């Protein structure tokens, strides 16, 4: 997936000083659009995402790593050693962006806290993605996507009302945090390089991206005292908008929540009178009578094959989709036509499909220049080229397990 088009972040050098998942993915996204990304990993182990299928080989290149480690150079340095930390400190002045997600107490103990890094490179954009942020009473705590989901309020509202809350099936918060961190990084680079500003610290708590997506939950609570609860697949303010089982054992999702869309749905179901029915004609009435309405729609959908129903609905202008699994996605003509999925050849695995660099840009599209590298593949290249270390010094550091 290479083009001759210059990439917008060429000339920006990023130090990926992080481990699973939001912070390393932030660096991956920057690399997709041209940044030179150098990843520091623990010798013999590497990033957690190396450990899946294929991760037990000497190269430690799991399938997940091929995607999340793409466009990166791998350097192994043991940060638990003082010599290792000295190497990293020597590297900091050479970078425009540093991305990390170690707990604040750990970074302070290592002499790699925000003030330490700013002193080493005042022009750097220092991206700290931590469980709870750099300040506040919980700043010393660690977190992962599951914990951030619980703390942000997302888990509480997810699931059916008569059952316990559930977490999303993907690490949604890690990726949301990466999107937000990339936006902040590019904004900070613009401020530095176009507006004549300085470097700065980006302080993002893992839970904050999910909290920002909580719609009007906080405002509503603040004004009315109402606490948003689980409503399953229904929408608190829109009906009909839900998921339904089909005759062929699949499930579809449809949204006909506006008055005009509902009239179109009624036509598709051969029940045009429903669009004029005083119980359903307008949004407020549909919400008040939604149990009756959903029973009618459920009955109709249950007589339809999933793909046929989705086509009928979309042809009529009613947004609908099959609830897709990854096998559906891999073969879907829209994904393939838009090249949302790209397939690349890997020397270890052969043809490998993965998510393309997103978003799509007309003049400066992202590129996958290399898939996730072998653990430590670029250690000598970076330490000699960036820091000027001679071969005998690199050999000594390797013999002492510093690298």
Short mmCIF file of N, CA, C and O in Angstrom, two decimals, residues 35-97:
data_model
loop_
_atom_site.label_atom_id
_atom_site.label_comp_id
_atom_site.label_asym_id
_atom_site.label_seq_id
_atom_site.Cartn_x
_atom_site.Cartn_y
_atom_site.Cartn_z
N UNK A 35 4.97 9.75 10.07
CA UNK A 35 5.94 9.96 11.14
C UNK A 35 6.91 8.78 11.22
O UNK A 35 6.53 7.63 10.98
N UNK A 36 8.16 9.06 11.54
CA UNK A 36 9.12 8.00 11.83
C UNK A 36 8.92 7.59 13.29
O UNK A 36 9.12 8.41 14.19
N UNK A 37 8.52 6.36 13.51
CA UNK A 37 8.19 5.89 14.86
C UNK A 37 9.23 4.88 15.30
O UNK A 37 9.46 3.86 14.64
N UNK A 38 9.86 5.16 16.42
CA UNK A 38 10.82 4.24 17.04
C UNK A 38 10.22 3.76 18.35
O UNK A 38 9.88 4.57 19.21
N UNK A 39 10.08 2.46 18.47
CA UNK A 39 9.43 1.87 19.63
C UNK A 39 10.48 1.23 20.54
O UNK A 39 11.28 0.40 20.09
N UNK A 40 10.45 1.60 21.81
CA UNK A 40 11.32 1.00 22.81
C UNK A 40 10.57 -0.14 23.49
O UNK A 40 9.47 0.06 24.01
N UNK A 41 11.18 -1.33 23.49
CA UNK A 41 10.53 -2.51 24.05
C UNK A 41 11.47 -3.24 25.01
O UNK A 41 12.70 -3.12 24.91
N UNK A 42 10.88 -4.02 25.89
CA UNK A 42 11.65 -4.80 26.85
C UNK A 42 12.38 -5.94 26.13
O UNK A 42 11.76 -6.69 25.38
N UNK A 43 13.69 -6.09 26.34
CA UNK A 43 14.42 -7.18 25.68
C UNK A 43 13.80 -8.54 26.00
O UNK A 43 13.42 -8.82 27.14
N UNK A 44 13.68 -9.38 24.98
CA UNK A 44 13.19 -10.73 25.15
C UNK A 44 11.69 -10.86 25.29
O UNK A 44 11.16 -11.97 25.25
N UNK A 45 11.00 -9.75 25.46
CA UNK A 45 9.55 -9.81 25.71
C UNK A 45 8.78 -8.91 24.75
O UNK A 45 7.88 -9.37 24.05
N UNK A 46 9.08 -7.64 24.75
CA UNK A 46 8.43 -6.72 23.83
C UNK A 46 7.03 -6.34 24.26
O UNK A 46 6.57 -6.67 25.36
N UNK A 47 6.34 -5.64 23.39
CA UNK A 47 4.99 -5.17 23.65
C UNK A 47 4.05 -6.35 23.87
O UNK A 47 4.19 -7.41 23.26
N UNK A 48 3.06 -6.16 24.73
CA UNK A 48 2.10 -7.21 25.05
C UNK A 48 1.40 -7.75 23.81
O UNK A 48 1.08 -8.94 23.73
N UNK A 49 1.16 -6.88 22.82
CA UNK A 49 0.43 -7.31 21.64
C UNK A 49 1.25 -8.25 20.76
O UNK A 49 0.71 -8.81 19.80
N UNK A 50 2.51 -8.45 21.06
CA UNK A 50 3.31 -9.43 20.33
C UNK A 50 2.96 -10.87 20.72
O UNK A 50 3.39 -11.81 20.07
N UNK A 51 2.21 -11.07 21.78
CA UNK A 51 2.12 -12.39 22.40
C UNK A 51 0.98 -13.27 21.93
O UNK A 51 0.75 -14.32 22.48
N UNK A 52 0.25 -12.87 20.90
CA UNK A 52 -0.84 -13.70 20.41
C UNK A 52 -0.34 -14.79 19.49
O UNK A 52 0.77 -15.29 19.64
N UNK A 53 -1.18 -15.18 18.51
CA UNK A 53 -0.80 -16.21 17.56
C UNK A 53 0.49 -15.82 16.86
O UNK A 53 0.62 -14.75 16.29
N UNK A 54 1.49 -16.69 16.94
CA UNK A 54 2.79 -16.39 16.34
C UNK A 54 3.72 -15.70 17.29
O UNK A 54 4.91 -15.58 17.04
N UNK A 55 3.21 -15.25 18.44
CA UNK A 55 4.04 -14.48 19.37
C UNK A 55 5.06 -15.29 20.12
O UNK A 55 5.94 -14.75 20.76
N UNK A 56 4.97 -16.63 20.07
CA UNK A 56 5.93 -17.44 20.78
C UNK A 56 7.15 -17.77 19.93
O UNK A 56 8.03 -18.50 20.35
N UNK A 57 7.20 -17.27 18.72
CA UNK A 57 8.37 -17.48 17.89
C UNK A 57 9.47 -16.51 18.32
O UNK A 57 9.24 -15.57 19.08
N UNK A 58 10.66 -16.73 17.82
CA UNK A 58 11.78 -15.88 18.20
C UNK A 58 11.53 -14.42 17.83
O UNK A 58 11.91 -13.50 18.56
N UNK A 59 10.85 -14.19 16.71
CA UNK A 59 10.59 -12.82 16.27
C UNK A 59 9.48 -12.17 17.07
O UNK A 59 9.36 -10.95 17.09
N UNK A 60 8.63 -12.97 17.74
CA UNK A 60 7.50 -12.45 18.53
C UNK A 60 6.64 -11.50 17.70
O UNK A 60 6.40 -10.36 18.07
N UNK A 61 6.13 -12.02 16.61
CA UNK A 61 5.30 -11.23 15.70
C UNK A 61 3.91 -11.87 15.65
O UNK A 61 3.61 -12.65 14.74
N UNK A 62 3.05 -11.56 16.59
CA UNK A 62 1.68 -12.05 16.56
C UNK A 62 0.92 -11.39 15.42
O UNK A 62 1.36 -10.37 14.86
N UNK A 63 -0.25 -11.93 15.09
CA UNK A 63 -1.06 -11.31 14.05
C UNK A 63 -1.48 -9.90 14.44
O UNK A 63 -1.49 -8.99 13.61
N UNK A 64 -1.84 -9.70 15.70
CA UNK A 64 -2.20 -8.35 16.14
C UNK A 64 -1.01 -7.41 16.00
O UNK A 64 -1.17 -6.25 15.59
N UNK A 65 0.17 -7.91 16.29
CA UNK A 65 1.35 -7.05 16.21
C UNK A 65 1.63 -6.59 14.78
O UNK A 65 2.11 -5.48 14.57
N UNK A 66 1.33 -7.44 13.81
CA UNK A 66 1.57 -7.03 12.42
C UNK A 66 0.87 -5.72 12.12
O UNK A 66 1.41 -4.86 11.41
N UNK A 67 -0.34 -5.55 12.65
CA UNK A 67 -1.10 -4.33 12.41
C UNK A 67 -0.69 -3.21 13.35
O UNK A 67 -0.42 -2.09 12.90
N UNK A 68 -0.66 -3.48 14.65
CA UNK A 68 -0.41 -2.39 15.60
C UNK A 68 1.07 -2.01 15.68
O UNK A 68 1.40 -0.94 16.18
N UNK A 69 1.95 -2.87 15.18
CA UNK A 69 3.37 -2.53 15.15
C UNK A 69 3.84 -2.04 13.80
O UNK A 69 5.04 -1.82 13.60
N UNK A 70 2.89 -1.85 12.86
CA UNK A 70 3.29 -1.46 11.51
C UNK A 70 3.91 -0.06 11.50
O UNK A 70 3.63 0.78 12.37
N UNK A 71 4.77 0.14 10.53
CA UNK A 71 5.44 1.44 10.33
C UNK A 71 6.27 1.86 11.54
O UNK A 71 6.46 3.06 11.78
N UNK A 72 6.77 0.88 12.30
CA UNK A 72 7.60 1.19 13.48
C UNK A 72 8.95 0.49 13.39
O UNK A 72 9.07 -0.56 12.76
N UNK A 73 9.93 1.10 14.05
CA UNK A 73 11.23 0.46 14.25
C UNK A 73 11.31 -0.01 15.70
O UNK A 73 10.95 0.74 16.61
N UNK A 74 11.77 -1.23 15.90
CA UNK A 74 11.82 -1.81 17.23
C UNK A 74 13.23 -1.76 17.81
O UNK A 74 14.18 -2.26 17.20
N UNK A 75 13.34 -1.15 19.00
CA UNK A 75 14.60 -1.06 19.73
C UNK A 75 14.37 -1.66 21.11
O UNK A 75 13.41 -1.29 21.79
N UNK A 76 15.22 -2.58 21.51
CA UNK A 76 15.07 -3.19 22.84
C UNK A 76 16.00 -2.51 23.84
O UNK A 76 17.21 -2.46 23.64
N UNK A 77 15.38 -1.99 24.90
CA UNK A 77 16.13 -1.35 26.00
C UNK A 77 15.43 -1.72 27.30
O UNK A 77 14.20 -1.59 27.41
N UNK A 78 16.19 -2.15 28.28
CA UNK A 78 15.63 -2.50 29.58
C UNK A 78 15.55 -1.25 30.45
O UNK A 78 16.57 -0.78 30.97
N UNK A 79 14.35 -0.72 30.61
CA UNK A 79 14.16 0.51 31.39
C UNK A 79 14.33 0.28 32.89
O UNK A 79 14.36 1.24 33.66
N UNK A 80 14.41 -0.95 33.31
CA UNK A 80 14.62 -1.23 34.73
C UNK A 80 16.08 -1.07 35.13
O UNK A 80 16.41 -1.14 36.31
N UNK A 81 16.95 -0.86 34.14
CA UNK A 81 18.36 -0.62 34.42
C UNK A 81 18.67 0.87 34.23
O UNK A 81 18.08 1.53 33.37
N UNK A 82 19.60 1.37 35.02
CA UNK A 82 19.96 2.78 34.90
C UNK A 82 20.62 3.07 33.56
O UNK A 82 20.39 4.12 32.96
N UNK A 83 21.44 2.13 33.06
CA UNK A 83 22.05 2.35 31.75
C UNK A 83 20.98 2.42 30.66
O UNK A 83 21.09 3.21 29.72
N UNK A 84 19.95 1.59 30.80
CA UNK A 84 18.87 1.64 29.83
C UNK A 84 18.15 2.97 29.87
O UNK A 84 17.84 3.56 28.83
N UNK A 85 17.89 3.46 31.06
CA UNK A 85 17.21 4.75 31.18
C UNK A 85 18.10 5.88 30.66
O UNK A 85 17.59 6.86 30.08
N UNK A 86 19.40 5.75 30.85
CA UNK A 86 20.31 6.76 30.30
C UNK A 86 20.25 6.79 28.78
O UNK A 86 20.32 7.86 28.17
N UNK A 87 20.12 5.61 28.17
CA UNK A 87 19.98 5.56 26.71
C UNK A 87 18.73 6.30 26.26
O UNK A 87 18.75 7.08 25.30
N UNK A 88 17.62 6.06 26.97
CA UNK A 88 16.37 6.72 26.61
C UNK A 88 16.48 8.23 26.80
O UNK A 88 16.03 9.02 25.96
N UNK A 89 17.09 8.65 27.91
CA UNK A 89 17.26 10.09 28.13
C UNK A 89 18.10 10.71 27.01
O UNK A 89 17.84 11.84 26.57
N UNK A 90 19.09 9.98 26.54
CA UNK A 90 19.91 10.50 25.44
C UNK A 90 19.12 10.56 24.14
O UNK A 90 19.41 11.39 23.26
N UNK A 91 18.11 9.73 24.01
CA UNK A 91 17.29 9.72 22.80
C UNK A 91 16.26 10.86 22.77
O UNK A 91 15.91 11.36 21.69
N UNK A 92 15.78 11.26 23.93
CA UNK A 92 14.66 12.21 24.01
C UNK A 92 14.88 13.48 23.18
O UNK A 92 13.97 13.94 22.48
N UNK A 93 16.07 14.10 23.21
CA UNK A 93 16.24 15.35 22.44
C UNK A 93 16.10 15.18 20.93
O UNK A 93 15.96 16.17 20.21
N UNK A 94 16.11 13.95 20.44
CA UNK A 94 16.05 13.70 19.00
C UNK A 94 14.61 13.54 18.49
O UNK A 94 14.42 13.30 17.30
N UNK A 95 13.63 13.68 19.38
CA UNK A 95 12.25 13.37 18.99
C UNK A 95 11.34 14.59 19.09
O UNK A 95 11.49 15.44 19.96
N UNK A 96 10.38 14.64 18.17
CA UNK A 96 9.34 15.67 18.21
C UNK A 96 8.21 15.28 19.16
O UNK A 96 7.58 16.15 19.77
N UNK A 97 7.94 13.99 19.26
CA UNK A 97 6.82 13.49 20.05
C UNK A 97 7.29 12.29 20.87
O UNK A 97 8.01 11.43 20.35
#
